[in-house]
Coordinates of C-alpha atoms and ligand atoms in Angstrom, one line a residue:
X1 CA 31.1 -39.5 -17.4
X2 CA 34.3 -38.1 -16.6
X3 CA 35.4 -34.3 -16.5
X4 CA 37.9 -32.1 -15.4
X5 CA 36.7 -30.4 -12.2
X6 CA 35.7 -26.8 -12.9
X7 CA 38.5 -25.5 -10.8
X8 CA 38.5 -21.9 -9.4
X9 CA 36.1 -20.4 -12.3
X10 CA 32.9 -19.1 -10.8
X11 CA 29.6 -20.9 -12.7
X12 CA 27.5 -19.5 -15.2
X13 CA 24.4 -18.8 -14.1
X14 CA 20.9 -19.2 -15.9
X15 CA 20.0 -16.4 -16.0
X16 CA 20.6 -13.0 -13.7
X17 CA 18.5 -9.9 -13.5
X18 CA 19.9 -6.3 -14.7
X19 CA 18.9 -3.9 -11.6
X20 CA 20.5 -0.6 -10.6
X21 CA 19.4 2.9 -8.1
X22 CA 16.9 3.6 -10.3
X23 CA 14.9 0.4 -9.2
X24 CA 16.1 1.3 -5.0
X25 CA 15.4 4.9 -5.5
X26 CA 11.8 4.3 -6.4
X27 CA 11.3 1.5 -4.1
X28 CA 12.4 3.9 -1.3
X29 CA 10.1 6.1 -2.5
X30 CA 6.9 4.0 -2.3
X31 CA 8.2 2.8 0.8
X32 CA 8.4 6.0 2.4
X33 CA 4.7 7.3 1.2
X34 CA 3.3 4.3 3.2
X35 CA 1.3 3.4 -0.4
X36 CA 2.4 -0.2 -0.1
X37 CA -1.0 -1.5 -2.7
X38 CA -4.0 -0.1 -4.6
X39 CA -1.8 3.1 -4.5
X40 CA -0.5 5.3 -7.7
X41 CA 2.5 3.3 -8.3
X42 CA 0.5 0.8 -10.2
X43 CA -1.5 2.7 -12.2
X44 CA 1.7 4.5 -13.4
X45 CA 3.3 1.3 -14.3
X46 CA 0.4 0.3 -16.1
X47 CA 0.7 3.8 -18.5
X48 CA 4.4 3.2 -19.0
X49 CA 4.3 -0.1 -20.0
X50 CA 1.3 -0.1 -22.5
X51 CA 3.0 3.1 -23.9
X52 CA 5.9 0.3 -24.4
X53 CA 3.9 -2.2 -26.2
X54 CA 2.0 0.4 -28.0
X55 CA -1.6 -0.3 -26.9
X56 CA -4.4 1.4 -25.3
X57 CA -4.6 -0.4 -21.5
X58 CA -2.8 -2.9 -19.3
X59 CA -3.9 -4.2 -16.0
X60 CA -0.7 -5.4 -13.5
X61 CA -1.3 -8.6 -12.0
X62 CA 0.4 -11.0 -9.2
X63 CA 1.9 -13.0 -12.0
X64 CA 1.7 -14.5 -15.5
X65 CA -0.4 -17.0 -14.5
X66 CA -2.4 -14.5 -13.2
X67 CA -3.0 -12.7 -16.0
X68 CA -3.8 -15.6 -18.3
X69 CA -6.3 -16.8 -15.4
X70 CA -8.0 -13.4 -15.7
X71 CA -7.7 -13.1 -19.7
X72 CA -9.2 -16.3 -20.0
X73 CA -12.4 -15.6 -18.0
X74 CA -12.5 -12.1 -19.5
X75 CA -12.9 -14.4 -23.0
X76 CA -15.9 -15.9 -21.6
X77 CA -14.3 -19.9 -21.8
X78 CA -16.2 -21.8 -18.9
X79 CA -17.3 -25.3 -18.2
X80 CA -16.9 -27.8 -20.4
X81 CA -15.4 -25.7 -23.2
X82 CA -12.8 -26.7 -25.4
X83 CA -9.5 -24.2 -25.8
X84 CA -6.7 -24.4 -28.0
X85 CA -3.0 -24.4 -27.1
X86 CA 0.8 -25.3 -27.6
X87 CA 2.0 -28.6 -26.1
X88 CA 5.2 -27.1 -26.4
X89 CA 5.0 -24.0 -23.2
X90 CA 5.3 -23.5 -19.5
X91 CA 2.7 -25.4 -18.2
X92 CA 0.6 -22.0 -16.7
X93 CA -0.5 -21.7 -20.2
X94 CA -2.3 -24.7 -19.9
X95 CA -3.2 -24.5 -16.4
X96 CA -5.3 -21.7 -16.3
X97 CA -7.7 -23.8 -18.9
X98 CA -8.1 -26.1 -16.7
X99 CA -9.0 -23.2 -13.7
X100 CA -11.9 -22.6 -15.4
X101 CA -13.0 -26.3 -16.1
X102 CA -12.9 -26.2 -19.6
X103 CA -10.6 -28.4 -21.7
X104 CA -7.1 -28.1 -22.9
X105 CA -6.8 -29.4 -26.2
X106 CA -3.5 -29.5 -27.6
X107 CA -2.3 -29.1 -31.3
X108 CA 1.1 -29.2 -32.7
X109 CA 3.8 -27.6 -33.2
X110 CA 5.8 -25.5 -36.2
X111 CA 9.3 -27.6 -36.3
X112 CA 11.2 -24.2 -37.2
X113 CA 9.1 -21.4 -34.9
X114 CA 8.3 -24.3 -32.0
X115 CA 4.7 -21.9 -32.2
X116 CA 1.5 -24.1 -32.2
X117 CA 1.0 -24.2 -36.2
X118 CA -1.9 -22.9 -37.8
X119 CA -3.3 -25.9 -39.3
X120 CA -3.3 -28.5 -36.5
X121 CA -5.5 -25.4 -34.4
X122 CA -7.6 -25.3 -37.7
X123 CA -7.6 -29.3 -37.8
X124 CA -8.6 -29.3 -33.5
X125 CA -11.6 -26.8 -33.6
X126 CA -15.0 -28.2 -32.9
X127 CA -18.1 -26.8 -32.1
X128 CA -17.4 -26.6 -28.6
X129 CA -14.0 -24.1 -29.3
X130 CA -14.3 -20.7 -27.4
X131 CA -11.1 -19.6 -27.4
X132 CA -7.4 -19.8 -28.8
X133 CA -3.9 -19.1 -26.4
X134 CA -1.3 -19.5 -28.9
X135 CA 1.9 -19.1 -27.0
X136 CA 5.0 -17.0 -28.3
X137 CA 7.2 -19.4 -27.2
X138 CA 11.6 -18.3 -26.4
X139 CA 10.3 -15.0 -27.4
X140 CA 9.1 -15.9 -31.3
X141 CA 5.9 -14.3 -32.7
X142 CA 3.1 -16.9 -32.8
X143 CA 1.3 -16.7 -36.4
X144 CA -1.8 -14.7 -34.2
X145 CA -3.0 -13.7 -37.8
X146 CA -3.8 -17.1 -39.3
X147 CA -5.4 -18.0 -35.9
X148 CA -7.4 -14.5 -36.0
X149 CA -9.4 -15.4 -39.7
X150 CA -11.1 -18.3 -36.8
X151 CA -13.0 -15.1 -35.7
X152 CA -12.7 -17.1 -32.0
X153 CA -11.7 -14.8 -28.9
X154 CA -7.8 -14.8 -28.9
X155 CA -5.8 -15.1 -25.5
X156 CA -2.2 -14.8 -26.1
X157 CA 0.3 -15.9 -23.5
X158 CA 3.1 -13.1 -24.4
X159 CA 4.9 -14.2 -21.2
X160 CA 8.1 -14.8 -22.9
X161 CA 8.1 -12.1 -26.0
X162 CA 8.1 -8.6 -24.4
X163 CA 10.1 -7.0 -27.5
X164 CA 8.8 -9.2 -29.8
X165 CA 6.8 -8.2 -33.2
X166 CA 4.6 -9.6 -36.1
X167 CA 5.8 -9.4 -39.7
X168 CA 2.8 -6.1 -40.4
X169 CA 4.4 -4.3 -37.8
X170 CA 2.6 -4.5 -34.7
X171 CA 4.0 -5.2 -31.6
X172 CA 3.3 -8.8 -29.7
X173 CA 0.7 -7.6 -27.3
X174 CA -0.7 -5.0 -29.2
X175 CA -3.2 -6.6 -31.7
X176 CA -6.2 -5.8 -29.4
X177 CA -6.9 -9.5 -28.2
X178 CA -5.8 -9.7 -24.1
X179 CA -1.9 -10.7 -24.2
X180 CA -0.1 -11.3 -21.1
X181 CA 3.5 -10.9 -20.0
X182 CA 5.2 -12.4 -17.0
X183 CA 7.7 -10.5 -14.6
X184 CA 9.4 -13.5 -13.0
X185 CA 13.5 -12.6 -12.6
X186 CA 13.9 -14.2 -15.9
X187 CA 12.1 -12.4 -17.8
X188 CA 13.2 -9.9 -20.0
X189 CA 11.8 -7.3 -17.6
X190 CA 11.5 -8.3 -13.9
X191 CA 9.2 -6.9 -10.6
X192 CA 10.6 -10.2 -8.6
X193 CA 6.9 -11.6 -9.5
X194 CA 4.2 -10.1 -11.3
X195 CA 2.7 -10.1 -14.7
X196 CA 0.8 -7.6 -17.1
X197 CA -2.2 -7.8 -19.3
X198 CA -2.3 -5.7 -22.2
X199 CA -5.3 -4.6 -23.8
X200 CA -7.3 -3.1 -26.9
X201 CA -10.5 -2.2 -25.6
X202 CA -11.5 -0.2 -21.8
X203 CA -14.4 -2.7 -20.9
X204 CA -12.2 -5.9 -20.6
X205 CA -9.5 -3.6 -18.4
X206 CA -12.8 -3.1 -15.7
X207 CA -13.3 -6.7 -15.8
X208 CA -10.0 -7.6 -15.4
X209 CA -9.4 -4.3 -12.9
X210 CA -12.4 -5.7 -11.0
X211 CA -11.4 -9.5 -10.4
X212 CA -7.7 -9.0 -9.5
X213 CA -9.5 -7.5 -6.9
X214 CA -12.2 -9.4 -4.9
X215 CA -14.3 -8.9 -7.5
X216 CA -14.7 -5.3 -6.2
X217 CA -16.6 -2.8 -8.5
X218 CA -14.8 0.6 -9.0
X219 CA -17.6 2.8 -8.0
X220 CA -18.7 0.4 -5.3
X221 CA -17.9 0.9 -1.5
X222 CA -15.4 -1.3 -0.1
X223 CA -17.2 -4.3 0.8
X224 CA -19.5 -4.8 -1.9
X225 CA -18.7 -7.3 -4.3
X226 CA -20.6 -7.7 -7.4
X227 CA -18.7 -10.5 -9.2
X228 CA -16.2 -13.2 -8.0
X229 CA -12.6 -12.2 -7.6
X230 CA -9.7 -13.1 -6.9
X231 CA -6.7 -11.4 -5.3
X232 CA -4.0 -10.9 -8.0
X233 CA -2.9 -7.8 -7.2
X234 CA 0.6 -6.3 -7.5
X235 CA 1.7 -4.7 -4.9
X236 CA 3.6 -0.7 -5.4
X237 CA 6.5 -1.7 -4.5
X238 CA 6.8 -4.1 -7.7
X239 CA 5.4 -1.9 -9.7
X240 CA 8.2 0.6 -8.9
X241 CA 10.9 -2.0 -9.2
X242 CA 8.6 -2.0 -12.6
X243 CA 8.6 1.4 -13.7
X244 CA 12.3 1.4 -13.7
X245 CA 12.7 -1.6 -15.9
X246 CA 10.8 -0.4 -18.2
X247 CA 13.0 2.5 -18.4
X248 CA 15.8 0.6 -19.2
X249 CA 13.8 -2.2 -21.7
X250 CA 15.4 -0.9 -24.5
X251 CA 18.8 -1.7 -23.5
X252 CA 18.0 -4.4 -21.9
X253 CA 16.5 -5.9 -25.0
X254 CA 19.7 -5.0 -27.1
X255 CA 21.6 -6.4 -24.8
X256 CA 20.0 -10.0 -25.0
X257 CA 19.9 -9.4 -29.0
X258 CA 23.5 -9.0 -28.8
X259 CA 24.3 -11.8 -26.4
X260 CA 22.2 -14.3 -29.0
X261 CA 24.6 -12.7 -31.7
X262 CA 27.3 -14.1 -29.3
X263 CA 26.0 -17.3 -29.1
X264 CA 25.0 -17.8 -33.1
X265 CA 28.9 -17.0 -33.8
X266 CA 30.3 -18.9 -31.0
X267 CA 28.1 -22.0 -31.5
X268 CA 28.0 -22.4 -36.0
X269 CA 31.1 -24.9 -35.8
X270 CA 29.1 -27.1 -34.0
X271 CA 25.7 -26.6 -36.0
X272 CA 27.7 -27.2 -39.0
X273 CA 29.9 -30.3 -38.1
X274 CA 27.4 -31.7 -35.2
X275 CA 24.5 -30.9 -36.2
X276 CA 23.1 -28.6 -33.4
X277 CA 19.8 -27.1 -33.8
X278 CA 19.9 -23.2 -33.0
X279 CA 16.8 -21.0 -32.3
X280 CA 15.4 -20.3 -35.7
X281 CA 16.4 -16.6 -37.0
X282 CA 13.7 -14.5 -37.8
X283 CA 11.8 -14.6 -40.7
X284 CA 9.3 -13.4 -43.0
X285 CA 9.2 -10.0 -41.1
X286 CA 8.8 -11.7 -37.7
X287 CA 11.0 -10.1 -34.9
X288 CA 11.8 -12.2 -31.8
X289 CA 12.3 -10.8 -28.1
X290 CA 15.0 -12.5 -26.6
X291 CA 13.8 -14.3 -23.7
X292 CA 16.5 -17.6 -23.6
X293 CA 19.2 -19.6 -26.2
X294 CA 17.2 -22.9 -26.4
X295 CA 19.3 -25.1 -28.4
X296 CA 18.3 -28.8 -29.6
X297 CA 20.7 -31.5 -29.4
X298 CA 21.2 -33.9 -32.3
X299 CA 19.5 -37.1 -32.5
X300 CA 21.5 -39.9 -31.2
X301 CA 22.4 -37.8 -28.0
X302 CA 21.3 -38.2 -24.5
X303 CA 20.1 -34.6 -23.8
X304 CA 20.4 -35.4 -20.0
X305 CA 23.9 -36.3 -20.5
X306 CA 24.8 -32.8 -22.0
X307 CA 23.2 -31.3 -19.1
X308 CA 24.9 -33.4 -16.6
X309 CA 28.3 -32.9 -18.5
X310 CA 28.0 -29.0 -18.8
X311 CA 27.5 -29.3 -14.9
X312 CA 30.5 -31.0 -14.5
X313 CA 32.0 -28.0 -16.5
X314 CA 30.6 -25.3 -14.1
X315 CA 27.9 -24.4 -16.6
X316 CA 24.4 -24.3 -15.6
X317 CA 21.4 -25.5 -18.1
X318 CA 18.4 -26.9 -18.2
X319 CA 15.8 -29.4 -20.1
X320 CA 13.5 -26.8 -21.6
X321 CA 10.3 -27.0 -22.2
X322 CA 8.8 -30.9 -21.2
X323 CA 6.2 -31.1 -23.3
X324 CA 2.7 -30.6 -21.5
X325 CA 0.5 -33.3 -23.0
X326 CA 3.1 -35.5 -21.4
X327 CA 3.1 -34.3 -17.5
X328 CA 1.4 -37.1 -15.4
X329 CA -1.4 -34.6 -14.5
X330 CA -2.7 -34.4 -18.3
X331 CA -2.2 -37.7 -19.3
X332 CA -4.1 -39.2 -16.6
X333 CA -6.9 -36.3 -16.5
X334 CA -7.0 -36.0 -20.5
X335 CA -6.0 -39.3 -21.3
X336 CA -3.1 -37.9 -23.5
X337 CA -0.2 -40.1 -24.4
X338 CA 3.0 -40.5 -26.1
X339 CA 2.8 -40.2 -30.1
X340 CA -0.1 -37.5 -30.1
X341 CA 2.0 -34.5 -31.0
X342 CA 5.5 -35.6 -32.4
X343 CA 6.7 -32.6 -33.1
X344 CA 6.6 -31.1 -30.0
X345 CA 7.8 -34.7 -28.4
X346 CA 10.6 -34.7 -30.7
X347 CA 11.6 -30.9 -29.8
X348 CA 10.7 -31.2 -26.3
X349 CA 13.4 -34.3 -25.6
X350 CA 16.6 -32.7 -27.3
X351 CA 16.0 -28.9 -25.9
X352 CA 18.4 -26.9 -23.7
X353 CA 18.5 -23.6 -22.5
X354 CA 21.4 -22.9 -21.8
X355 CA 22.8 -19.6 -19.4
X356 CA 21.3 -16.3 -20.9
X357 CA 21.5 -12.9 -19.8
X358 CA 21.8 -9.1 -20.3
X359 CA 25.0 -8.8 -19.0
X360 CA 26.6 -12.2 -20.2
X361 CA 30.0 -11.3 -21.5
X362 CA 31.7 -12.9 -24.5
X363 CA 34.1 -15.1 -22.2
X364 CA 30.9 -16.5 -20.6
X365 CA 29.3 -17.3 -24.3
X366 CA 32.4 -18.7 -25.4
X367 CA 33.0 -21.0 -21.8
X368 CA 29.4 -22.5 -22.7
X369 CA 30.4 -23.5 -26.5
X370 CA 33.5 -25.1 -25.2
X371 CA 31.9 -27.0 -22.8
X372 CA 28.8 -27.9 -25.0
X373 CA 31.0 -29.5 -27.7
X374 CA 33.2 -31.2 -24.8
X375 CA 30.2 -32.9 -24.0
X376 CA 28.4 -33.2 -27.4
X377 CA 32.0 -35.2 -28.4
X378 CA 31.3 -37.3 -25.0
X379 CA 27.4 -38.1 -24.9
Ligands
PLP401 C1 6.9 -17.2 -17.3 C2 5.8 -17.8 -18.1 C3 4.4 -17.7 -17.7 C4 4.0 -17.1 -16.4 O1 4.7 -17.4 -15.3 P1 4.5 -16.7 -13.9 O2 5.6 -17.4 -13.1 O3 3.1 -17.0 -13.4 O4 4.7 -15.2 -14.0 C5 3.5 -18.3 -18.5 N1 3.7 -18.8 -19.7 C6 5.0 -18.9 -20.1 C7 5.2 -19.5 -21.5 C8 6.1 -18.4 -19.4 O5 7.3 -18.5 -19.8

């Protein structure tokens, strides 16, 4: 397709992380006490952020994945166990079923939340279900308390919902089941890499404590090792860079509210004459934490031709999510094809995120909707 070259006008990026002295000062700080790991950086960064979610504990991790990894073993899922999840998520959420040997099964999806729905988990449980990760997908509250009546052990990836909250109130991360955020430098609150698991009672933080860390027991010498471990440690100088976002979380968050205020204004033309799907707005008490603008293309249109022709219009974006079910590695290992989750097969093919940031300004949202219905007119 043809396009008018995007001239002098830098791009807009995906995404871009909101850092400041605060983060450098206490960097510095840790860098000059020679406590690079297992010092009191992490630990403090722990306090501050549960304090944020509103729950008793949290245990930093290496990453996301990390954390789920952990949360999943700490739910007792092994072998040859079956454990519920969204199709429609970053494949880690799968993943780290498959660490542990047991099996993914997949159920599908709410067409308005894009959160694994209720009664296709209540449909997929068998005898051999031990656990549930419902994912709070683009930062939207999973329905955790239909899944809870189950009365299964709960792990919920949170990696994209730090802000979120349920319709009763409580914060997503902070119904006692092990939830997990991510601190990649997309997220809505960044350590470069890293992750957090947030927790309701003290004996799953020593598990979780423990196997980050060799397996190591707290009260044992160094070299003893009672259980298997891993290393998924953060090291002190993310969890400074931590300790600083946190600080500034609540801005942050009200500044990616306001930028998807931006983007709902700038982009109801072309719901209302296209047909463009926007991220659902919240509902029945739900509150979402804005992690990315996902949109989905109408039917009829090539999603990989709006991609290409916003790049041709200095605008970054990207197919987001693929669904799971479909990546070469679970259809050939669980013998999963085309047709078993249409929901999430028919979201999955016409989704975009498209550029999404704290400090996006209103001539960045409005250069994406010009260039998104230049393309929707030519695709
Ligand atoms: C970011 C993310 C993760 C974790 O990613 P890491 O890169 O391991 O920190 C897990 N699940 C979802 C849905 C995510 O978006």
């Amino acid at each position: 397709m043809s396009a008018e070259p995007p001239g002098d006008l830098p791009d807009v990026p995906m995404a871009q992380p909101v850092l400041g002295t605060e983060e450098e000062e206490l960097v510095l700080e840790v860098l000059r006490s020679g406590y690079l790991s297992l010092g009191p950086t992490g630990p403090r960064f722990e306090r501050d952020f549960a304090a944020f979610v509103g729950t008793p504990y949290a245990s930093a991790v290496s990453s996301g994945t990390a954390g789920l990894h952990l949360a999943v073993r700490a739910a007792g899922v092994k072998d040859g166990d079956e454990v519920i999840t969204s199709p429609f998520s970053f494949v880690a959420s799968a993943n780290v079923i498959a660490y542990e040997r047991a099996t993914p099964v997949f159920a599908d999806i709410d067409p308005v939340t894009l959160n694994v729905d209720p009664a296709a988990v209540a449909a997929a449980i068998t005898d051999r279900t031990t656990a549930l990760l419902p994912v709070h997908i683009f930062g939207y509250p999973a329905d955790v308390p239909a899944l809870e009546t189950h009365g299964l052990p709960i792990v919920e990836d949170a990696c994209e919902a730090l802000g979120a909250r349920h319709a009763d109130g409580v914060a997503v991360g902070a119904r006692g089941h092990a939830a997990v955020f991510g601190f990649y430098a997309n997220k809505q609150l960044t350590t470069g890499e890293g992750g957090m698991v947030t927790l309701g009672d003290e004996a799953t933080k020593a598990r979780i404590d423990s196997e980050r860390n060799q397996g190591r027991a707290p009260d044992m010498g160094w070299l003893d090792h009672d259980r298997l471990g891993f290393n998924y440690r953060l090291t002190d100088l993310q969890a400074a860079v931590g300790i600083a976002q946190v600080q500034r979380l609540p801005q942050m968050l009200a500044d990616r509210a306001a930028v998807a205020g931006r983007y709902r204004e700038a982009l109801a033309p072309l719901a209302s004459e296209l047909d463009l799907q926007l991220p659902c707005e919240d509902h029945d008490g739900d509150v979402r934490g804005w992690f990315v603008f996902v949109v989905q293309v109408p039917r009829g249109h090539d999603r990989d031709d709006v991609i290409r022709a916003l790049r041709a219009r200095g605008v970054q974006s990207k197919p987001y999510l693929p669904a799971i079910h479909l990546m070469s590695y679970y259809r050939e290992t669980y013998g999963l094809r085309e047709g078993m989750f249409p929901v999430c097969e028919d979201v999955a093919a016409r989704s975009i995120a498209l550029p999404f940031f704290p400090a996006m300004r209103q001539d960045q949202v409005e250069r994406v909707a010009d260039a998104l219905r230049e393309a929707l007119r030519g695709s």
